[in-house]
PDB file of C-alpha atoms in Angstrom:
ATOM      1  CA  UNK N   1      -9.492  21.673 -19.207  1.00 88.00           C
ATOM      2  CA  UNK N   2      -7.938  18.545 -19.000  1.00 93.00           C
ATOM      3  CA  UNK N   3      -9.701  15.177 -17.969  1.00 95.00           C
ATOM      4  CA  UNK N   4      -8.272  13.239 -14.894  1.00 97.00           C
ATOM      5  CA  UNK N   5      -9.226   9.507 -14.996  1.00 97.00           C
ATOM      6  CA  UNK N   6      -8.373   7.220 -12.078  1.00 97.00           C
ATOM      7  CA  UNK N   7      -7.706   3.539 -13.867  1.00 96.00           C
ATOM      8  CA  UNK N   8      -8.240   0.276 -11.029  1.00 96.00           C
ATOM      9  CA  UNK N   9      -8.177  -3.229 -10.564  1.00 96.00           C
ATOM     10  CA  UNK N  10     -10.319  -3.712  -7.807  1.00 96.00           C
ATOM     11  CA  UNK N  11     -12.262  -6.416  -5.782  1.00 96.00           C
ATOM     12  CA  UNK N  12     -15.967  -6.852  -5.535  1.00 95.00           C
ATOM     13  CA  UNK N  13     -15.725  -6.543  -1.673  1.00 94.00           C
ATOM     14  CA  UNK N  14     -13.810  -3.007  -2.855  1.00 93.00           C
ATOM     15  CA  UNK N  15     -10.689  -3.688  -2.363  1.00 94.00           C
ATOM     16  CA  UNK N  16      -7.855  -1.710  -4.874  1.00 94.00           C
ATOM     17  CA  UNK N  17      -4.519  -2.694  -3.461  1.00 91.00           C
ATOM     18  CA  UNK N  18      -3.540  -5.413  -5.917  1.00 87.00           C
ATOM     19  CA  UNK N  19      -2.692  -8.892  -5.003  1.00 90.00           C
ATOM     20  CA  UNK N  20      -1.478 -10.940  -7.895  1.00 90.00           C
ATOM     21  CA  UNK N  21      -3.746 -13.971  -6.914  1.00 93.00           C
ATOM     22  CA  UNK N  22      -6.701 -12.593  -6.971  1.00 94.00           C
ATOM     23  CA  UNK N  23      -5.965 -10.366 -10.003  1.00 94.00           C
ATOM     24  CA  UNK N  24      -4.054 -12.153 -12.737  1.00 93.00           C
ATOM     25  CA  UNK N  25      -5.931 -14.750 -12.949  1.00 94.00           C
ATOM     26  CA  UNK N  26      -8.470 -12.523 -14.699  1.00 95.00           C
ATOM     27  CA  UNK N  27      -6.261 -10.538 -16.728  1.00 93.00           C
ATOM     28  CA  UNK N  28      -7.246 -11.576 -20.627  1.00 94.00           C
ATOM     29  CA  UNK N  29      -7.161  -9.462 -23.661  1.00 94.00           C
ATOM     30  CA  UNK N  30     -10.251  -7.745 -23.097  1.00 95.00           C
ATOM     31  CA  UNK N  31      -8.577  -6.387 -20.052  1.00 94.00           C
ATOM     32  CA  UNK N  32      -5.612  -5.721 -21.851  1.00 93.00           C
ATOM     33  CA  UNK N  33      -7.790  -3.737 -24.144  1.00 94.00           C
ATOM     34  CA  UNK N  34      -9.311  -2.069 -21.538  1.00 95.00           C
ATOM     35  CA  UNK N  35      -5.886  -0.526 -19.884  1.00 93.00           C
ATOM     36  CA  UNK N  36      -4.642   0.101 -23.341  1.00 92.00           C
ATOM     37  CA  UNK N  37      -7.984   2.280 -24.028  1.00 94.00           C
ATOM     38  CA  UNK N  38      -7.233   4.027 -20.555  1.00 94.00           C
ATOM     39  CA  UNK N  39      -4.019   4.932 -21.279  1.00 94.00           C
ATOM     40  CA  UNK N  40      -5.165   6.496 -24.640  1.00 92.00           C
ATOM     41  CA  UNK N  41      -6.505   9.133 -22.678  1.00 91.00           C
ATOM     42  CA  UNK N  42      -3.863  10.869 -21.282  1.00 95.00           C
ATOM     43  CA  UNK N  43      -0.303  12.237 -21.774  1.00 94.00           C
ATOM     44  CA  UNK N  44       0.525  12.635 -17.983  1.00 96.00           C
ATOM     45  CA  UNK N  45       0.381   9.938 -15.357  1.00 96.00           C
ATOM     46  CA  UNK N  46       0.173  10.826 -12.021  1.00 96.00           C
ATOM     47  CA  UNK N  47       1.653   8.083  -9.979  1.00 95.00           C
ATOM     48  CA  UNK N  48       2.199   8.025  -6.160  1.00 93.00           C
ATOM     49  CA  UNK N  49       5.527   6.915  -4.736  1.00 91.00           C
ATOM     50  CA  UNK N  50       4.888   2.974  -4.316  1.00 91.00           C
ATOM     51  CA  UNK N  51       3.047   2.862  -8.368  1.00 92.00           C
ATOM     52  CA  UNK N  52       6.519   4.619  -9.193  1.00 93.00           C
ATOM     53  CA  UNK N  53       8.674   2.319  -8.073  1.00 91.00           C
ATOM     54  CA  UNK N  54       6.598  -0.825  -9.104  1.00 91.00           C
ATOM     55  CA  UNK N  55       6.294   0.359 -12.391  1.00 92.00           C
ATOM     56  CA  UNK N  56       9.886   1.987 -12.982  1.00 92.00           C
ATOM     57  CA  UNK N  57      11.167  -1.467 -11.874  1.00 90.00           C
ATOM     58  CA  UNK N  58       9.715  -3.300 -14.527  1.00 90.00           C
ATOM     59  CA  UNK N  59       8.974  -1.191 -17.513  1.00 92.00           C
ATOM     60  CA  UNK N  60      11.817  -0.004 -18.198  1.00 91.00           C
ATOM     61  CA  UNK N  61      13.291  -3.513 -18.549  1.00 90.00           C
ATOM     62  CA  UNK N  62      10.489  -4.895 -20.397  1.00 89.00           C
ATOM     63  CA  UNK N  63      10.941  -1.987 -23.039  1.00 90.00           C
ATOM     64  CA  UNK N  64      14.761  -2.994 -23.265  1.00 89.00           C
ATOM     65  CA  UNK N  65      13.927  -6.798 -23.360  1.00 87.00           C
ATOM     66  CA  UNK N  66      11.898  -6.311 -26.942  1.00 82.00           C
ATOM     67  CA  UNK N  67       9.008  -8.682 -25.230  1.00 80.00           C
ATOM     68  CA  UNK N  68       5.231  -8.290 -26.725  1.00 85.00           C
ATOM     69  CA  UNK N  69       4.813  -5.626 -24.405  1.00 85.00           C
ATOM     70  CA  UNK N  70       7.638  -3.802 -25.323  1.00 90.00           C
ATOM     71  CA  UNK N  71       6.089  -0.920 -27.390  1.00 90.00           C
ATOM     72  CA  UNK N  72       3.588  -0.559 -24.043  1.00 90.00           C
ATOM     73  CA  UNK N  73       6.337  -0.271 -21.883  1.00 92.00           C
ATOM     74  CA  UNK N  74       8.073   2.142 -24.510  1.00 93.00           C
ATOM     75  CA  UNK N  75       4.880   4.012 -24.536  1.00 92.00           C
ATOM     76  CA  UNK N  76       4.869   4.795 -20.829  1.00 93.00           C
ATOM     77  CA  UNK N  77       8.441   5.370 -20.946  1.00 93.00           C
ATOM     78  CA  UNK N  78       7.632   8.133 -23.323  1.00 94.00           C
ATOM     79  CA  UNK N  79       4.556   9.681 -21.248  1.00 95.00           C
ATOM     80  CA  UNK N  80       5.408  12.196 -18.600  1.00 95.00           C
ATOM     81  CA  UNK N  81       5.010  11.031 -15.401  1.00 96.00           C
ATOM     82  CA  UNK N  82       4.611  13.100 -12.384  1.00 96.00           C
ATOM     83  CA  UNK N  83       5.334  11.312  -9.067  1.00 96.00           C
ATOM     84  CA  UNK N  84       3.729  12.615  -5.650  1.00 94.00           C
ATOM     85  CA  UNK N  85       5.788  11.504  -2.929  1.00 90.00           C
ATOM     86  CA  UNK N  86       6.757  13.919   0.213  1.00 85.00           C
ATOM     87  CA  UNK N  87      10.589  12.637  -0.113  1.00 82.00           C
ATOM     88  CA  UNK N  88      13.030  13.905  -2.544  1.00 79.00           C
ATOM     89  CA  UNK N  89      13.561  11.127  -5.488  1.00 82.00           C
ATOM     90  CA  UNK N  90      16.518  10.054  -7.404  1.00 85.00           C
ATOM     91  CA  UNK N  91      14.463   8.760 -11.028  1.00 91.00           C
ATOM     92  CA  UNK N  92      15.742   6.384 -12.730  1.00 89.00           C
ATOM     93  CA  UNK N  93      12.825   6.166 -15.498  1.00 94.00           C
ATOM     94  CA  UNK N  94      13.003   8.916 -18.175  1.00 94.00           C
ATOM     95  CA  UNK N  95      10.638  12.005 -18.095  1.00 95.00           C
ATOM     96  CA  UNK N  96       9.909  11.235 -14.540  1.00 95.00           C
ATOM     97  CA  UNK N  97       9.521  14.358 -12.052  1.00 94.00           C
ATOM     98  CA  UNK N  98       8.712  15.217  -8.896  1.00 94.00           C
ATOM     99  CA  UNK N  99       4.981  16.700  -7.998  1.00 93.00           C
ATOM    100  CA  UNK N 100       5.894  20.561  -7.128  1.00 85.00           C
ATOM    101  CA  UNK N 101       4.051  21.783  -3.697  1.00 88.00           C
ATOM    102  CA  UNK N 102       0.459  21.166  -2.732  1.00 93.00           C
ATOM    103  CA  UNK N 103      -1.431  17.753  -4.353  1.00 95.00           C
ATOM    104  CA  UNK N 104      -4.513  19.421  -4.654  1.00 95.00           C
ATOM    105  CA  UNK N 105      -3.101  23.047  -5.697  1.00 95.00           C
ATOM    106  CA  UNK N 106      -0.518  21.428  -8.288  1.00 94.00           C
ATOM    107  CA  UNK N 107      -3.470  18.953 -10.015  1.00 96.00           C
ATOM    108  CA  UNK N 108      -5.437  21.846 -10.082  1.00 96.00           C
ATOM    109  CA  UNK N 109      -2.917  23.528 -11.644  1.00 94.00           C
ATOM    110  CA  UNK N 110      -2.188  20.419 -14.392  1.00 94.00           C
ATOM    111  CA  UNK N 111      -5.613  20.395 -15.378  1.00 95.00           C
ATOM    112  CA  UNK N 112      -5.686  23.503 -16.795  1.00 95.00           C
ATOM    113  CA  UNK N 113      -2.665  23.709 -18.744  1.00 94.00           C
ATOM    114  CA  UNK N 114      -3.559  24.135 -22.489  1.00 94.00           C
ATOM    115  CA  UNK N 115      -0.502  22.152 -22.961  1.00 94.00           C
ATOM    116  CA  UNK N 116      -2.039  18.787 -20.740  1.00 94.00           C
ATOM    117  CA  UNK N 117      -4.012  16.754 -23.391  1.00 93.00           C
ATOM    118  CA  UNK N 118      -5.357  14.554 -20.069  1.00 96.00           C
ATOM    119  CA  UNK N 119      -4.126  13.168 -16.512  1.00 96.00           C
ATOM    120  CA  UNK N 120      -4.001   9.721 -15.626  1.00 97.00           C
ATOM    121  CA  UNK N 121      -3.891   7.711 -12.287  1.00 96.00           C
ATOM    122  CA  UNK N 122      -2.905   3.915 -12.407  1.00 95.00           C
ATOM    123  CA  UNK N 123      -3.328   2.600  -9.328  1.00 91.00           C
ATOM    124  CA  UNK N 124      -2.088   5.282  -6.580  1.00 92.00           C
ATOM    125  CA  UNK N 125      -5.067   4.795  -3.909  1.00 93.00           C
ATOM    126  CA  UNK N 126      -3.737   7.315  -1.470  1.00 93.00           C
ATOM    127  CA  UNK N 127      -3.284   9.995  -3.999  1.00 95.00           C
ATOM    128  CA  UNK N 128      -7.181   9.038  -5.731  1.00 95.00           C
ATOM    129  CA  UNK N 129      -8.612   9.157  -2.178  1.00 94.00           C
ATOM    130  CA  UNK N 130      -6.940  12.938  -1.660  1.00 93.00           C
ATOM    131  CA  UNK N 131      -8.107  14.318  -5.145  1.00 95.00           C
ATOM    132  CA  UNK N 132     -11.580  12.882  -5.076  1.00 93.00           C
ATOM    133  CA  UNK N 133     -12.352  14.478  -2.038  1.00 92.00           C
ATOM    134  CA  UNK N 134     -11.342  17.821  -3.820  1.00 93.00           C
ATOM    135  CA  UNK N 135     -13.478  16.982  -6.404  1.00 93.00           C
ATOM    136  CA  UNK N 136     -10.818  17.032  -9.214  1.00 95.00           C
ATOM    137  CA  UNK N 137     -11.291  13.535 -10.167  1.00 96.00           C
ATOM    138  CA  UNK N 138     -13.416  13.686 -13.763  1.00 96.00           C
ATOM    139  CA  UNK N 139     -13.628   9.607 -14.145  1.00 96.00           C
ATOM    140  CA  UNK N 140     -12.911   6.457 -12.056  1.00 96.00           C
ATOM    141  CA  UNK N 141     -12.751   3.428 -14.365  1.00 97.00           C
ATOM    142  CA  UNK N 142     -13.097   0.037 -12.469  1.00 97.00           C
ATOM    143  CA  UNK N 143     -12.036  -3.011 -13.488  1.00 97.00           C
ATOM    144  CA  UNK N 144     -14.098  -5.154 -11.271  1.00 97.00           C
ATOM    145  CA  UNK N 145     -13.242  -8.733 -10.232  1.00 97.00           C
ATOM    146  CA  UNK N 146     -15.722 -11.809  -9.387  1.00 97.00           C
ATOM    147  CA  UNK N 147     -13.500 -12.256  -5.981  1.00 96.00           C
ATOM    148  CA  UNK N 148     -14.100 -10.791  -2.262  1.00 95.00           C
ATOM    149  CA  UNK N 149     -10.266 -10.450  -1.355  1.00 94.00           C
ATOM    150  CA  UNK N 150     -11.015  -9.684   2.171  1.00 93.00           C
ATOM    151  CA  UNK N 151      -8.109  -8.212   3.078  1.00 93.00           C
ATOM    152  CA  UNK N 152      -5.990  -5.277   1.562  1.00 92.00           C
ATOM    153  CA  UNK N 153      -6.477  -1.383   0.907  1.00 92.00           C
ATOM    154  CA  UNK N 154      -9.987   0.114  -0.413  1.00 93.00           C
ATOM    155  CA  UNK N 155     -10.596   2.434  -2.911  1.00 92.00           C
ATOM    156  CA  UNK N 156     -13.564   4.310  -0.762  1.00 89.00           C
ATOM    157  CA  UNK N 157     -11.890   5.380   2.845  1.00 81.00           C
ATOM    158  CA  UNK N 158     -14.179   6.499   5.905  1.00 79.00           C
ATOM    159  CA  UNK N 159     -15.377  10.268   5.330  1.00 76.00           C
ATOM    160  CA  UNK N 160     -18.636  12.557   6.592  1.00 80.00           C
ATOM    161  CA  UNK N 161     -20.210  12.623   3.178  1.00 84.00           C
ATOM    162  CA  UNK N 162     -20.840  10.127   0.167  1.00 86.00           C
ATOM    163  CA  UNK N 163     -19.714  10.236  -2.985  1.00 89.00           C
ATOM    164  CA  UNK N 164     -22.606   9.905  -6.077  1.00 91.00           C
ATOM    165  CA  UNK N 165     -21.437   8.430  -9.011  1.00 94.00           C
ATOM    166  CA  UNK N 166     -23.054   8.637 -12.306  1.00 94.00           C
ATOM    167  CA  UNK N 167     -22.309   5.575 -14.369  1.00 95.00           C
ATOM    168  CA  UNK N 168     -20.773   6.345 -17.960  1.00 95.00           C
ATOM    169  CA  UNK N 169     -20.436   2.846 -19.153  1.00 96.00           C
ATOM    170  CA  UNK N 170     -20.872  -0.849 -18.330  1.00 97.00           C
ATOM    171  CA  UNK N 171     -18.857  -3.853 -20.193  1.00 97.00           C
ATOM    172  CA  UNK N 172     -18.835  -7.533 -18.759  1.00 97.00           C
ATOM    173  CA  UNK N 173     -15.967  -9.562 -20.099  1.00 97.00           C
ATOM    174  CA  UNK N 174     -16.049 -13.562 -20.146  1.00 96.00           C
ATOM    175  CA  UNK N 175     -14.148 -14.014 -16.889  1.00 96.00           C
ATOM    176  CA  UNK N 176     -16.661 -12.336 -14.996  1.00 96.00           C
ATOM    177  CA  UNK N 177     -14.514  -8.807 -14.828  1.00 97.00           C
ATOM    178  CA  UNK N 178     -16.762  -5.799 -14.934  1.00 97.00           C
ATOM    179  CA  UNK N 179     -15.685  -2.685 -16.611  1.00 97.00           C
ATOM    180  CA  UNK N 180     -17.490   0.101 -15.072  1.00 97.00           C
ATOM    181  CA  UNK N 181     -16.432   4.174 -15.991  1.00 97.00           C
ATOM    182  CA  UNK N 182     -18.015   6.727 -13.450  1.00 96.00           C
ATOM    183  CA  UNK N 183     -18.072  10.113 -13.505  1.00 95.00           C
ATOM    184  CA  UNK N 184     -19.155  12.480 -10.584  1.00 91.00           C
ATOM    185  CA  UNK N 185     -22.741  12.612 -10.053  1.00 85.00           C
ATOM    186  CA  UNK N 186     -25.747  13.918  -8.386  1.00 81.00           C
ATOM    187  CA  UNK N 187     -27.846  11.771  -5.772  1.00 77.00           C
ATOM    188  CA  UNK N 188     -31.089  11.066  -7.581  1.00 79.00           C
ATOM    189  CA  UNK N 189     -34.344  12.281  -5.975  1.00 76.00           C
ATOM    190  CA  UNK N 190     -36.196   9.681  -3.860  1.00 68.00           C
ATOM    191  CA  UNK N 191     -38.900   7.730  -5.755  1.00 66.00           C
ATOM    192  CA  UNK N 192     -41.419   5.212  -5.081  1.00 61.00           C
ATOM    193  CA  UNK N 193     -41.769   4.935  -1.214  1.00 54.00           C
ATOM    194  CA  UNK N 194     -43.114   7.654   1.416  1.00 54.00           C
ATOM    195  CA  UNK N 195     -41.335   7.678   5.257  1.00 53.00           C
ATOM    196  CA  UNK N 196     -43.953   7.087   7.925  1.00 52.00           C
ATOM    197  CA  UNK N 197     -42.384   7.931  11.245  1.00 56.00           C
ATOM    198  CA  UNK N 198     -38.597   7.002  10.178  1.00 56.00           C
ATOM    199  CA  UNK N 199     -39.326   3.701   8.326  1.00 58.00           C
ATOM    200  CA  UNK N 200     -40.405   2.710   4.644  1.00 52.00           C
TER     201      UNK N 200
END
C-alpha cells in the first residue's frame, strides 16, 4: 500500500494558503532540505488545479533555465503528476494527467497500485481537506512558521468531529520554523483530573 503524505507551509495561527511575505522570509536550507526529503517519498504528486498551474508555470522554465534548482525542477518534471480539477485541462507540463472520476474512489484506488512507490500532496488544501476526512491521508508534514498571518485559507476546515494526530517527528530550525510529521492517531485516554458536575 502506498503512503500519501500531505507536504505544507503553514502559519502558527493555521493558516496554509501561502503568502510570499510571510513565508520566504523563512525559507533557508534546512527548509530546503526538508521539501527535498518530502519529495523523496513519492513518485506521484497529487496536485489540485491552482498547485498545477503555479507550479507548471515556473518549473518547467526553471528546469530549461539550468538555475541551481534546475535538477529539482527536472525532478518534478519527471514525477507523474495527477491533477484533480472538475474542468477538462490542456497540460502543458510533461507526464501531467487528469484525476479519472471520484477523488476519494480514484486515491483509493492509487494507493494500492503495486506499481505506486508513494503519493504526494504539495500544497492543494481543498483536495487535503477532502481526503483527510476519508481517512486516506497516512502523513501531514508541517512546516510551521513563527508568524500569525491572520488572514488566508486553513489547513483544518469546520467539521462534526476532530481529527487526533499522533506526532511522528519534531525538528526546530534556526529561524524559528517547526518541522512537525503527523500521522493519524487515537485520542489518548483522560488522565490526571476527575469531572465534578461538568467542571475540572
Amino acid at each position: 500500500m502506498a503512503k500519501l503524505v500531505s507536504t505544507l507551509f503553514i502559519s502558527a495561527d493555521g493558516v496554509a494558503e501561502i503568502d510570499p511575505e510571510w513565508h520566504f522570509p523563512y525559507f533557508d536550507e534546512n527548509m530546503g532540505r526538508a521539501v527535498t526529503e518530502d519529495y523523496e517519498t513519492a513518485d506521484v504528486l497529487l496536485i489540485g488545479r491552482e498547485t498545477y498551474d503555479s507550479f507548471a508555470g515556473a518549473w518547467p522554465d526553471r528546469e530549461a533555465g539550468g538555475e541551481e534548482d534546475a535538477p529539482f525542477a527536472k525532478q518534478l518534471g519527471d514525477m507523474r503528476k495527477i491533477v484533480v480539477s472538475r474542468q477538462p485541462l490542456q497540460f502543458t507540463w510533461r507526464n501531467s494527467e487528469l484525476l479519472a472520476g471520484d477523488l476519494v474512489e480514484s486515491v483509493t484506488a492509487l494507493k494500492a497500485d503495486p506499481g505506486v512507490k508513494g503519493v504526494l500532496i504539495p500544497g492543494s488544501i481543498a483536495v487535503v481537506q477532502q481526503l483527510l476526512a476519508a481517512g486516506l491521508v497516512d502523513e501531514l508534514r508541517l512546516l510551521v512558521h513563527p508568524v500569525a498571518a491572520r488572514k488566508g485559507r486553513r489547513l483544518f476546515d469546520d467539521g462534526d468531529r476532530a481529527y487526533h494526530l499522533r506526532v511522528v517527528s519534531t525538528e526546530a530550525f534556526p529561524t524559528g520554523v517547526l518541522r512537525v510529521i503527523y500521522a493519524p492517531g487515537a485520542a489518548p485516554a483522560a488522565q490526571g483530573y476527575e469531572e465534578t458536575n461538568g467542571q475540572v
